[in-house]
Coordinates of C-alpha atoms and ligand atoms in Angstrom, one line a residue:
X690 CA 2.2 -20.6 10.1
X691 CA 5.1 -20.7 8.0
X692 CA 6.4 -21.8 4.3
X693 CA 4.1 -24.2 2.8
X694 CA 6.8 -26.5 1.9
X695 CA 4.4 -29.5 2.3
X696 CA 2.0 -27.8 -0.2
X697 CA 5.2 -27.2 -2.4
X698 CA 6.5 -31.2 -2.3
X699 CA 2.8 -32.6 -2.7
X700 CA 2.3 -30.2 -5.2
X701 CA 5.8 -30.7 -7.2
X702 CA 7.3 -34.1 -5.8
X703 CA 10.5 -32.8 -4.2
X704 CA 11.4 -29.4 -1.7
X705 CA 11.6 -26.4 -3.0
X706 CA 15.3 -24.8 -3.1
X707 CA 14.5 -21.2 -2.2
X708 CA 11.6 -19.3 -1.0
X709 CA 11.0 -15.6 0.5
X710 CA 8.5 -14.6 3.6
X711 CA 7.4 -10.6 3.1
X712 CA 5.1 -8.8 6.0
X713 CA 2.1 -6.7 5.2
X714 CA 2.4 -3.2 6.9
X715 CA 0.0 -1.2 8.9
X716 CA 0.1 2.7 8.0
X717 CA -0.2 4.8 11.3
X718 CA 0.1 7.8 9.8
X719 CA 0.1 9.8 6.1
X720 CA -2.6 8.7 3.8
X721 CA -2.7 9.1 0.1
X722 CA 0.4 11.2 -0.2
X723 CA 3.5 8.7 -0.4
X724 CA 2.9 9.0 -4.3
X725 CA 2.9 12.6 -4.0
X726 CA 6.5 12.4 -2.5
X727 CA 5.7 13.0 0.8
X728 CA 6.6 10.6 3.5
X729 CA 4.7 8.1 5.0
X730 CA 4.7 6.6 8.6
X731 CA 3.9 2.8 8.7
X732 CA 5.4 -0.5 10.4
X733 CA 5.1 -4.1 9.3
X734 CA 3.3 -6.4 11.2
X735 CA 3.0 -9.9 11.5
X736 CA 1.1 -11.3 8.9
X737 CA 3.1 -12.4 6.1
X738 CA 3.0 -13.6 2.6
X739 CA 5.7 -16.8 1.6
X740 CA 6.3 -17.6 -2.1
X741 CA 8.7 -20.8 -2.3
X742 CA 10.2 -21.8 -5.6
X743 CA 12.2 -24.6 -7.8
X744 CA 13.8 -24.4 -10.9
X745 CA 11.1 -26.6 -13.3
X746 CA 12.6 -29.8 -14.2
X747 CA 13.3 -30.9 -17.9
X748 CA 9.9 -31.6 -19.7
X749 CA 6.6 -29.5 -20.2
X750 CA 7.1 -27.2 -17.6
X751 CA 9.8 -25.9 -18.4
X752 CA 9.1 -23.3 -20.0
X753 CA 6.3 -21.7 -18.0
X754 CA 5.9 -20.5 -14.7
X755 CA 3.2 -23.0 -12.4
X756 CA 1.9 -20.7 -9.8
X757 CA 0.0 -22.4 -7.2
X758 CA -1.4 -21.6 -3.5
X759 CA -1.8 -22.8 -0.5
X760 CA -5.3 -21.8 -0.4
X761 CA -5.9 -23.8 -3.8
X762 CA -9.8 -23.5 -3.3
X763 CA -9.6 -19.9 -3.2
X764 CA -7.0 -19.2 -5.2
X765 CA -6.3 -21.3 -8.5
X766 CA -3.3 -22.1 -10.1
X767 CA -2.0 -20.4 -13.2
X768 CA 0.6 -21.5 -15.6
X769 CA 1.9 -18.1 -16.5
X770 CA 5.0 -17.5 -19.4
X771 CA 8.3 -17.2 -17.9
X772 CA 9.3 -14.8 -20.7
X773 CA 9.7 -12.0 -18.4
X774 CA 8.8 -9.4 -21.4
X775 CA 4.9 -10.9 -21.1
X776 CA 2.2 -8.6 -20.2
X777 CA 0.2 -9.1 -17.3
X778 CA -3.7 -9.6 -18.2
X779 CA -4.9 -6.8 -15.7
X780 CA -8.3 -7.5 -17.1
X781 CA -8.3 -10.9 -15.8
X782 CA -7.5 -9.5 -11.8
X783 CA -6.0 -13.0 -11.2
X784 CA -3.8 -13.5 -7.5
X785 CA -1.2 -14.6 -10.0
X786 CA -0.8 -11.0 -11.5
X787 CA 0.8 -10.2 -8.2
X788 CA 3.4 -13.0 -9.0
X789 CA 4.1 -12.1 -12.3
X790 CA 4.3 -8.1 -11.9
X791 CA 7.1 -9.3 -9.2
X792 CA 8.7 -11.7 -11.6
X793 CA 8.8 -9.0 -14.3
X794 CA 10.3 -6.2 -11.9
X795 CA 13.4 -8.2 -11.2
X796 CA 14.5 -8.6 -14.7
X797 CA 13.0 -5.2 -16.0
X798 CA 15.1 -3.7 -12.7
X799 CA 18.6 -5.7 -14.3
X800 CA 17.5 -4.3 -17.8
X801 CA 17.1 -0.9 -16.4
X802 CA 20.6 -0.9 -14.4
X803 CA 22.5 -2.8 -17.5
X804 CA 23.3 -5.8 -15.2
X805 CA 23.4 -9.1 -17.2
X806 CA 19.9 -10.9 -16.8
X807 CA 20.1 -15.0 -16.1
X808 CA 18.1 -16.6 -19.1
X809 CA 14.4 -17.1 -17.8
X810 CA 13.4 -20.9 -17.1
X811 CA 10.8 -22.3 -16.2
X812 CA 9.4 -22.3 -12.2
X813 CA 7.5 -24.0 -9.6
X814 CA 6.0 -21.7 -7.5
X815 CA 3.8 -22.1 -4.0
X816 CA 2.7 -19.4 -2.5
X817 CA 0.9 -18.6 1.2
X818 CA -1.2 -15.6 2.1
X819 CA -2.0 -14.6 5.6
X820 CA -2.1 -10.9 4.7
X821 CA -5.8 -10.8 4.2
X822 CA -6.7 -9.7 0.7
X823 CA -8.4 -6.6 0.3
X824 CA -7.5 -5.3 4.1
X825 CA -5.6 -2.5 3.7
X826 CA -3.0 -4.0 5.3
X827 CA -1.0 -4.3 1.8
X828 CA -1.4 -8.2 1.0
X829 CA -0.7 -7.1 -2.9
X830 CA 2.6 -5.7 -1.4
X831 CA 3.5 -8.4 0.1
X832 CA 3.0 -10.9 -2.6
X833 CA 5.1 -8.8 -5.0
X834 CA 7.7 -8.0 -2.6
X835 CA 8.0 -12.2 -1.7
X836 CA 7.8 -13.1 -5.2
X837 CA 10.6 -11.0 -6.6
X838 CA 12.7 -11.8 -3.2
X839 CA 12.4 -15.5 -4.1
X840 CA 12.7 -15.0 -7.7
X841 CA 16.2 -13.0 -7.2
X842 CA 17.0 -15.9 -4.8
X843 CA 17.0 -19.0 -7.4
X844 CA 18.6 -17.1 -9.7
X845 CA 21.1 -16.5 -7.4
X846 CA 20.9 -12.6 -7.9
X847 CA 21.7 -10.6 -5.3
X848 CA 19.5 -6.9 -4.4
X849 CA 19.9 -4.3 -1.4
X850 CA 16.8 -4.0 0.7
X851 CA 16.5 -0.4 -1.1
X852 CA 16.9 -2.0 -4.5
X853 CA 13.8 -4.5 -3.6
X854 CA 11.7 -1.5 -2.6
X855 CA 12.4 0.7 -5.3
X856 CA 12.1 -1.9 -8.3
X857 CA 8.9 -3.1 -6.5
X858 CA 7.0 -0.2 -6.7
X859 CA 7.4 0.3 -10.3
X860 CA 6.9 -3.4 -11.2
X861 CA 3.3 -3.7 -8.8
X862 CA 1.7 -0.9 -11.1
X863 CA 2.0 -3.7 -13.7
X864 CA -1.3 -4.6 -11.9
X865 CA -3.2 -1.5 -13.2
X866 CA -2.7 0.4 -9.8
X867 CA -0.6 3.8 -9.6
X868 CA 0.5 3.1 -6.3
X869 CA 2.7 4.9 -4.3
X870 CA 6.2 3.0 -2.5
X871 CA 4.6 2.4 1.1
X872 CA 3.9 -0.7 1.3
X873 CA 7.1 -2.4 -0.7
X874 CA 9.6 -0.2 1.2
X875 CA 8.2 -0.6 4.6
X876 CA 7.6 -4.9 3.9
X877 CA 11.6 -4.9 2.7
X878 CA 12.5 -2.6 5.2
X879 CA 10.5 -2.8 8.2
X880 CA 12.2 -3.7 11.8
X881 CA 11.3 -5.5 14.8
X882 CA 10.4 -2.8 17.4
X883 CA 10.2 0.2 15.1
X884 CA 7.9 2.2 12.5
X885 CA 10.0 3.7 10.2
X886 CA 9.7 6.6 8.2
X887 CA 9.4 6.3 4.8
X888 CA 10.7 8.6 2.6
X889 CA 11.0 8.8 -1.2
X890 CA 13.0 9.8 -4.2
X891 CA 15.2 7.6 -3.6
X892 CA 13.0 5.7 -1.4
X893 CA 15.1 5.4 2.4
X894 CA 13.2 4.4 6.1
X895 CA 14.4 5.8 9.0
X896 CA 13.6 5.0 13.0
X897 CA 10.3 5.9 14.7
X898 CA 10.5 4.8 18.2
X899 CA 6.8 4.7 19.2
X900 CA 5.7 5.8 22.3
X901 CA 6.3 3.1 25.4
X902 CA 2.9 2.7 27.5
X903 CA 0.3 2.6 23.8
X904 CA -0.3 0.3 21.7
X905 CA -2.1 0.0 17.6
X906 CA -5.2 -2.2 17.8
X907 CA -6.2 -3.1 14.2
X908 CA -9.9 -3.8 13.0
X909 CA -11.1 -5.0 10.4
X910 CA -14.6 -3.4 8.7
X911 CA -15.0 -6.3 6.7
X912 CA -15.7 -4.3 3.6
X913 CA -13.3 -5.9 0.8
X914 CA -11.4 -3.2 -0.7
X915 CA -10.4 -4.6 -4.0
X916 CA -7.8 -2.2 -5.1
X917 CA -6.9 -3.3 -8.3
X918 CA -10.8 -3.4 -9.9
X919 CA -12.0 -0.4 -8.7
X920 CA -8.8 1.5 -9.8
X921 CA -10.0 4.0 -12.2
X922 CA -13.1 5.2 -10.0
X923 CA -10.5 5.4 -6.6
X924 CA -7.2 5.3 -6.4
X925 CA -6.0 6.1 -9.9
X926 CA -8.8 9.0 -10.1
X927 CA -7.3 10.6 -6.9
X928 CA -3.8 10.1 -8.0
X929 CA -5.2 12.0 -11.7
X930 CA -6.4 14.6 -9.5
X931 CA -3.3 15.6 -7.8
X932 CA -1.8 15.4 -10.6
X933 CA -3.7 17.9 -12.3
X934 CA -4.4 20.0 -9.3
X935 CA -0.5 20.2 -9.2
X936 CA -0.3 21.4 -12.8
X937 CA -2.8 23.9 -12.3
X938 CA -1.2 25.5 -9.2
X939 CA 1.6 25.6 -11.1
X940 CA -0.4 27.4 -13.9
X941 CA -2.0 29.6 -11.1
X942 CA 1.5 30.5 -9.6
X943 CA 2.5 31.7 -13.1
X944 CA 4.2 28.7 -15.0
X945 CA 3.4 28.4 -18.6
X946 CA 0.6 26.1 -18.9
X947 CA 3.2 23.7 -21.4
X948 CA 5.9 24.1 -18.9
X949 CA 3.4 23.2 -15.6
X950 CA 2.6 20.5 -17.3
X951 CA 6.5 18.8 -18.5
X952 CA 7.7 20.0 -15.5
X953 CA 5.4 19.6 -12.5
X954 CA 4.8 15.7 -11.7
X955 CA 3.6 15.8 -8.0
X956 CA 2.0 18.3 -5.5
X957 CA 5.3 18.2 -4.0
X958 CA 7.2 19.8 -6.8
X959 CA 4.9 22.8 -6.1
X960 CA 4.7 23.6 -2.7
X961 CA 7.5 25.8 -2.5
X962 CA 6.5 28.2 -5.8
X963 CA 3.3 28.1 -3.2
X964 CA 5.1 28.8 0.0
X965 CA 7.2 31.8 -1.7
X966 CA 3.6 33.2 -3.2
X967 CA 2.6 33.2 0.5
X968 CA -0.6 31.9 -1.0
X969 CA -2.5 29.0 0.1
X970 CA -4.5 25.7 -2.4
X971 CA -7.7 27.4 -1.5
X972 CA -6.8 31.3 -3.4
X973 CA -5.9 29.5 -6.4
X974 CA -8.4 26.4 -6.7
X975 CA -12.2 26.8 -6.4
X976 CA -14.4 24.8 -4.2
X977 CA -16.8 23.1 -6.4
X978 CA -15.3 20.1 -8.8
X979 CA -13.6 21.0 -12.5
X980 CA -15.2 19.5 -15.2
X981 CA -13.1 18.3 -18.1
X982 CA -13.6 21.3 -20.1
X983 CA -12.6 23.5 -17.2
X984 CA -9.3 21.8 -16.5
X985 CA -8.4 21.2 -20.3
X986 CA -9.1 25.0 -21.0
X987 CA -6.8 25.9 -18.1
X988 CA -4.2 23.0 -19.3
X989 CA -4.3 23.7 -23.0
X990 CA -4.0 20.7 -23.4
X991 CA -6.1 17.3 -23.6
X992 CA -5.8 15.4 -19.9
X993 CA -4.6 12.1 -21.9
X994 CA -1.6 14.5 -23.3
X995 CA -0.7 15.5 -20.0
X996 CA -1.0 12.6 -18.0
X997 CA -0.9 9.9 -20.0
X998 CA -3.4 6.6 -21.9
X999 CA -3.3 5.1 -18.7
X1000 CA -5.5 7.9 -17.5
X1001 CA -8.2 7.9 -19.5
X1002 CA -10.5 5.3 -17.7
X1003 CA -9.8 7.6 -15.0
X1004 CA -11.0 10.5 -16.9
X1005 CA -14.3 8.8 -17.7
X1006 CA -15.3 7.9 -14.0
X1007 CA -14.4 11.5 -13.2
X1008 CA -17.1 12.2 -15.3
X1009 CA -19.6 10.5 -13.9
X1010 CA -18.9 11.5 -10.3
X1011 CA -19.4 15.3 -11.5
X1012 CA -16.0 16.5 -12.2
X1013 CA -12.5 16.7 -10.5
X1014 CA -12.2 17.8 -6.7
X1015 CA -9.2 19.2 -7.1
X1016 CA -9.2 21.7 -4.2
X1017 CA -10.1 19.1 -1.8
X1018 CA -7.5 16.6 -2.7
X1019 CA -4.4 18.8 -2.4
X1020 CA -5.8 20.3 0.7
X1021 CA -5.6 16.7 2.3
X1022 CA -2.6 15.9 0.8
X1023 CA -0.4 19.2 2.1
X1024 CA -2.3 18.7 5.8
X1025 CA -1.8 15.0 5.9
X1026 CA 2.3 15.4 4.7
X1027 CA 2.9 17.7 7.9
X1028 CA 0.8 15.7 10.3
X1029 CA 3.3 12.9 9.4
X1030 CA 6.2 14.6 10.4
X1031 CA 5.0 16.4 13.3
X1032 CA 3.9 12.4 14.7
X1033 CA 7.2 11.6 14.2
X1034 CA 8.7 14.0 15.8
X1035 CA 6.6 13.8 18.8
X1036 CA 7.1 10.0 18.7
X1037 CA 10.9 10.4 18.8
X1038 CA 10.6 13.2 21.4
X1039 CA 9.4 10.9 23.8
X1040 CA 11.4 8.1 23.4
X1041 CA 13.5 8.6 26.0
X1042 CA 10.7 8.5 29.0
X1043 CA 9.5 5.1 30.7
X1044 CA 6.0 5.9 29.8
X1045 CA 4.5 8.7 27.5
X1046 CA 2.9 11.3 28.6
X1047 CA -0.8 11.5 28.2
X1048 CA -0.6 14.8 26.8
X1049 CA 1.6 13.3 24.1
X1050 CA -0.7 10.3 23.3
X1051 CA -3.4 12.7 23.5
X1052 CA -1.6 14.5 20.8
X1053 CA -0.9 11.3 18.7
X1054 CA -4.4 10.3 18.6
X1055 CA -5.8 14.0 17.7
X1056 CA -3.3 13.5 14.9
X1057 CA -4.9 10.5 13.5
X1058 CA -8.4 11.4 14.1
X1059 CA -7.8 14.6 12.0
X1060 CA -5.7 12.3 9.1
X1061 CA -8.9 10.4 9.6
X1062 CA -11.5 13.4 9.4
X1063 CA -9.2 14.5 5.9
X1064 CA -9.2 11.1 4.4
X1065 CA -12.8 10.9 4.9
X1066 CA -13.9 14.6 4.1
X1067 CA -11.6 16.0 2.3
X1068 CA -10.0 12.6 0.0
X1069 CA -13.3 10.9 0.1
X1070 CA -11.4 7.7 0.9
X1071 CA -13.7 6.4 4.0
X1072 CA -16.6 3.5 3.5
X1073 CA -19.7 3.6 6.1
X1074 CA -18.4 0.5 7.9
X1075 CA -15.4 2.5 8.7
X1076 CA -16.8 5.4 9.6
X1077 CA -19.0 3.3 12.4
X1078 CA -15.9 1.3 13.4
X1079 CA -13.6 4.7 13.4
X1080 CA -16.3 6.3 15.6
X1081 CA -17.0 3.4 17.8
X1082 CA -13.2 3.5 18.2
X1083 CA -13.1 6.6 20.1
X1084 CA -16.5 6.3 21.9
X1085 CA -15.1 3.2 23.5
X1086 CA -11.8 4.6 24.7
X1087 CA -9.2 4.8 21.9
X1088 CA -6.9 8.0 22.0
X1089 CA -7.3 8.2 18.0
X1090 CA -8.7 6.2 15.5
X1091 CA -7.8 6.5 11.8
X1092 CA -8.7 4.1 8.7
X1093 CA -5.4 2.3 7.2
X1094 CA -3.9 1.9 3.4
X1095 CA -6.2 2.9 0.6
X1096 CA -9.5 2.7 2.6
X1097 CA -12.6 2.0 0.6
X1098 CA -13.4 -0.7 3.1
X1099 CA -10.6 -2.4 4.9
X1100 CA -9.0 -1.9 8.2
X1101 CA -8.7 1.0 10.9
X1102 CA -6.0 1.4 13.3
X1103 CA -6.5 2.8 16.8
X1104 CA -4.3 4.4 19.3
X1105 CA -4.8 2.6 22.6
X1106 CA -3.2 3.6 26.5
X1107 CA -1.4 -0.5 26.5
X1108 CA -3.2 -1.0 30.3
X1109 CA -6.7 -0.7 28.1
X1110 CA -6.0 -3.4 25.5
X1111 CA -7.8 -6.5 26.6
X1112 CA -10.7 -5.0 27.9
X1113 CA -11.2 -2.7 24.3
X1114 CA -10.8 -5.4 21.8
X1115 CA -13.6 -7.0 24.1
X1116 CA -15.4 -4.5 24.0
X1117 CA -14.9 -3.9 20.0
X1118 CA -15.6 -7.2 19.7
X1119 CA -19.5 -7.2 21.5
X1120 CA -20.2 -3.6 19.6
X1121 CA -19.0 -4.3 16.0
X1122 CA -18.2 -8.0 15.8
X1123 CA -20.9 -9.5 17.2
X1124 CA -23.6 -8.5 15.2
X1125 CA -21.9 -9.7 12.3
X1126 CA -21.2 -13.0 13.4
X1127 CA -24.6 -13.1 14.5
X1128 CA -25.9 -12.2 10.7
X1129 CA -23.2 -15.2 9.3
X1130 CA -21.0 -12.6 7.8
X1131 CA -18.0 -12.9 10.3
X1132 CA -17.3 -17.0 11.5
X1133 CA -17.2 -16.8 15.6
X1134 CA -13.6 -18.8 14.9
X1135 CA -12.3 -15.5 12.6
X1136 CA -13.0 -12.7 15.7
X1137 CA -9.4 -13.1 16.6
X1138 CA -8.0 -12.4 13.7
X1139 CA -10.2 -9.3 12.4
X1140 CA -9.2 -7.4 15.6
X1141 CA -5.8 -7.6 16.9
X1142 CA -3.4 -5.5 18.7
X1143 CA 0.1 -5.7 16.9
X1144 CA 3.6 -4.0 17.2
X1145 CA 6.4 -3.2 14.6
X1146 CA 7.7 -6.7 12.9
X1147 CA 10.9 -7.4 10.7
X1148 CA 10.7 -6.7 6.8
X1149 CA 11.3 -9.5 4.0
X1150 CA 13.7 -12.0 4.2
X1151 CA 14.6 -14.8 1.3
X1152 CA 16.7 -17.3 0.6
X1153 CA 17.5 -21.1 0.2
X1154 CA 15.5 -23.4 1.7
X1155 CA 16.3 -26.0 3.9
X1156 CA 14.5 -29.8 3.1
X1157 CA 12.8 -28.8 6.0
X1158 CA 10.8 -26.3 4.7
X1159 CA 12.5 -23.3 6.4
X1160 CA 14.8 -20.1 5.4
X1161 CA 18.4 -21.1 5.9
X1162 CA 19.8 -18.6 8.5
Ligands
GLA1234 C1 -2.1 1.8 -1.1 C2 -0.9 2.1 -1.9 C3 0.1 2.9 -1.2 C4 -0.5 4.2 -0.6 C5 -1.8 3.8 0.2 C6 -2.5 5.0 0.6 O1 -1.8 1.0 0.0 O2 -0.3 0.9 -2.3 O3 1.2 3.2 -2.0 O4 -0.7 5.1 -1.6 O5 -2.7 3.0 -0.6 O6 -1.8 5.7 1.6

C-alpha cells in the first residue's frame, strides 16, 4: 500500500503537493552500541512509513500544522504549532511527537549550519504507518525520517542522504529517547539488495553483501515495546550506564576524575587507554551493581553534573532496580562492537561464491545467538516472549536467532538456510502463533504479517507528488 493521497484529498479537499515514503530497518547485528560509536549492521526492509503534505491555504490553518493519519481510529489528529522553536509535549507520548521532532530537526539543522531558514507556514499533513509501532523494527525512525524528508521537500530545501541521517538523529531525541543513529541512517540510506554498515561520527553506510543461499525471517513476540514511555527505566538507564561506566574506566585507567568526566563521552573514547593498559572492563569494574553513592564518590561529582537534567529520571529508576550494572553493560557493548565487524567481514568474504558455505552460515548464526545470549544476560534487554520465540527459533532449525532494535518485546530475526523458509515460518507459525490466535491475542488474518521472511530494501525517498497520489520519478 502506498501514499494515502485519498486520505489526504478527503481529508483536505485537494492533492497534496509533496510527500516522502521512509522504510523501517531490521538490525542483524550490533545491539545497543551504535550510541556508543560503534557500528551497527542493519538493512531496511519493506515496511514503510509515508507522510504527504500541502502548504495550508489562507484562513485558520494557517498557522498550525494539521497532522492526521491514515489510521484515524488509532491515531488522532493533532493541530500542532508550526513555529518550529515549539517544544514537543513528551509527556503527552502523542504519534504526532514523531512529526514534530522531524519538523523541528530540519529547521534546527539550517539554524545549526547558518543556511537561511524559509519562514514556517502552516501545513496539511497525512501520514501512513505500516512499520508496526512498538516492533523494533524502528516505526519512530521512520516517521521522523518521512516527515523531515517531506517537510524539506515543500519547502523546496534540498539535504544529502547523510545530512537526513545525521540531523534525524539529533531531532528524534526530541521525543525523550537518547537514541543512537541506526535506524535514521540505515531508513535514508538503505539499498535494495544490501545491509549496510553503519558507522558513526560522521554517520557513513557502507556495502554488506549477505550471504547467497540464507535468508532473515522476522517474528514478531507481540510484546509492545513502547520506547519512548519506558525510557528512563530502559533505554536511557543503559545509555546513563555506559556513560558512567566509561567515565569510571577512564578514572580506573588514571584520568583525573574532572577530566574523565569533560573528556570521556562514550565507551568508545576509552577502549584504547584500555587496550594500551592491557587490562580488561572486568579488572577495573566490580561485578555487583554501583549504587549512587558508589559512583558519585568515585566521580566527584553529582551524576546530574556529569551527565546532564535529562538524566535524572534515569537516576531514580536506577535506584529502584538496585544500582548501576556497570560492568555488565560495557562487557556487552565491547563484545557486541567486534561481533559486528567480524559478521561483516565474513559476509563480504563470501560474497563471491554461488552459495555460502555452511560453515560460514554456521558462523553467522553463532554470532547472533551470542549478540543474543549478551543482549539478554549481559544488557538485560530480552522480554520472556522473546526468549521463547528466540529459543524456538533454533530448536526448529534456524542457524542463529537474535532479538532486533531495543528489545523489551518486539521482534527477533533469524538466520535461515533459503531451501528451509516455507516449511519454518509454518512451522513458527503452529508453535508460537497459534496459540495466540487461539487465545484472541493475534487475528488468524495478521499471521502473515507478524512472521515474514524479508531481504535488504531501498532507503527514503521524497518529493512532489503527482495528482495521482505518487512520488514523481
Ligand atoms: C533503538 C535505537 C537505536 C539503537 C537500538 C538498539 O532502535 O533507536 O539507535 O540504539 O535501539 O540497538
Amino acid at each position: 500500500m502506498g501514499a494515502p493521497g485519498a486520505e489526504f484529498a478527503a481529508r483536505f479537499g485537494a492533492p497534496a503537493t509533496h510527500g516522502a515514503r521512509a522504510p523501517g530497518r531490521v538490525n542483524l547485528i550490533g545491539e545497543h552500541v551504535d550510541y556508543e560509536g560503534y557500528a551497527v549492521l542493519p538493512m531496511a526492509v519493506a515496511l514503510e512509513t509515508w507522510v504527504c503534505v500541502r502548504r495550508a491555504p489562507a484562513g485558520a490553518e494557517a498557522g498550525v500544522l494539521v497532522v492526521a493519519n491514515a489510521d484515524g481510529a488509532q491515531y488522532p489528529e493533532v493541530e500542532l504549532p508550526a513555529d518550529p522553536g515549539a517544544r514537543v509535549d513528551r509527556e503527552r507520548h502523542s504519534w504526532a511527537n514523531y512529526f514534530q521532532a522531524g519538523y523541528k530537526g530540519v529547521f534546527e539543522h539550517l539554524r545549526r549550519e547558518g543556511r537561511p531558514a524559509p519562514e514556517p507556514y502552516g501545513l496539511q499533513v497525512m501520514v501512513r504507518g505500516r512499520v508496526p509501532a512498538g516492533s523494533g523494527l524502528s516505526s519512530s525512525s521512520a516517521l521522523v525520517v518521512a516527515s523531515a524528508a517531506a517537510v524539506a521537500a515543500v519547502h523546496g530545501l534540498e539535504f544529502s542522504r547523510q545530512e537526513i541521517a545525521e540531523f534525524t538523529r539529533v531531532c528524534e531525541q526530541h521525543v525523550g529517547t537518547m537514541s543512537g543513529g541506526m535506524d535514521q541512517a540505515i531508513s535514508v540510506m538503505g539499498e535494495q539488495g544490501l545491509a549496510k554498515l553503519i558507522e558513526f561520527g560522521p554517520v557513513r553506510a557502507s556495502d554488506v553483501i549477505l550471504p547467497p543461499g540464507c535468508a532473515f525471517v522476522i517474528a514478531n513476540s507481540l510484546t509492545v515495546s513502547k520506547k519512548a514511555e519506558t525510557a528512563a527505566g530502559r533505554y536511557n538507564l543503559r545509555v546513563l550506564e555506559c556513560r558512567l561506566a566509561a567515565v569510571l574506566l577512564a578514572i580506573a585507567l588514571g584520568t583525573p576524575p574532572e577530566e574523565a568526566a569533560a573528556s570521556v563521552q562514550v565507551l568508545k573514547d576509552v577502549e584504547a587507554a584500555l587496550g594500551a593498559a592491557g587490562k580488561r572492563v572486568g579488572d577495573l569494574l566490580h561485578d555487583a551493581p554501583y549504587s549512587l553513592v558508589e559512583v558519585e564518590g568515585l566521580l566527584g561529582a553529582s551524576i546530574e553534573a556529569v551527565a546532564g537534567a535529562d538524566f535524572l529520571p534515569s537516576v531514580r529508576a536506577a535506584a529502584e532496580f538496585g544500582g548501576f550494572k556497570l560492568r555488565q553493560r560495557a562487557e556487552h557493548v565491547y563484545s557486541e562492537a567486534q561481533r559486528v565487524l567480524r559478521f561483516r567481514d565474513l559476509c563480504n568474504s563470501s560474497a563471491s561464491s554461488s552459495a555460502a558455505s555452511g560453515e560460514t552460515l554456521a558462523a553467522l548464526g553463532k554470532m547472533m545467538d551470542e549478540s543474543h545470549a549478551s543482549c539478554s544476560v549481559q544488557y538485560e534487554c530480552s522480554s520472556p516472549e522473546l526468549e521463547e520465540l528466540t529459543g524456538l527459533a533454533r530448536e526448529l532449525g534456524a542457524l542463529g536467532a537474535r532479538l532486533t532494535g531495543a528489545g523489551w518485546g518486539g521482534c527477533m530475526v533469524a538466520l535461515v538456510k533459503e531451501g528451509d523458509v516455507g516449511p519454518y515460518i509454518q512451522a513458527l507459525k503452529d508453535r508460537f502463533f497459534q496459540k495466540r490466535v487461539a487465545s484472541g491475542e493475534l487475528d488468524a488474518s495478521d499471521l502473515d504479517s507478524v512472521v515474514f521472511a524479508t531481504g535488504p530494501c531501498p532507503g527514503a525517498s521524497w518529493g512532489r507528488m503527482t495528482t495521482a497520489g505518487a512520488l514523481e520519478s
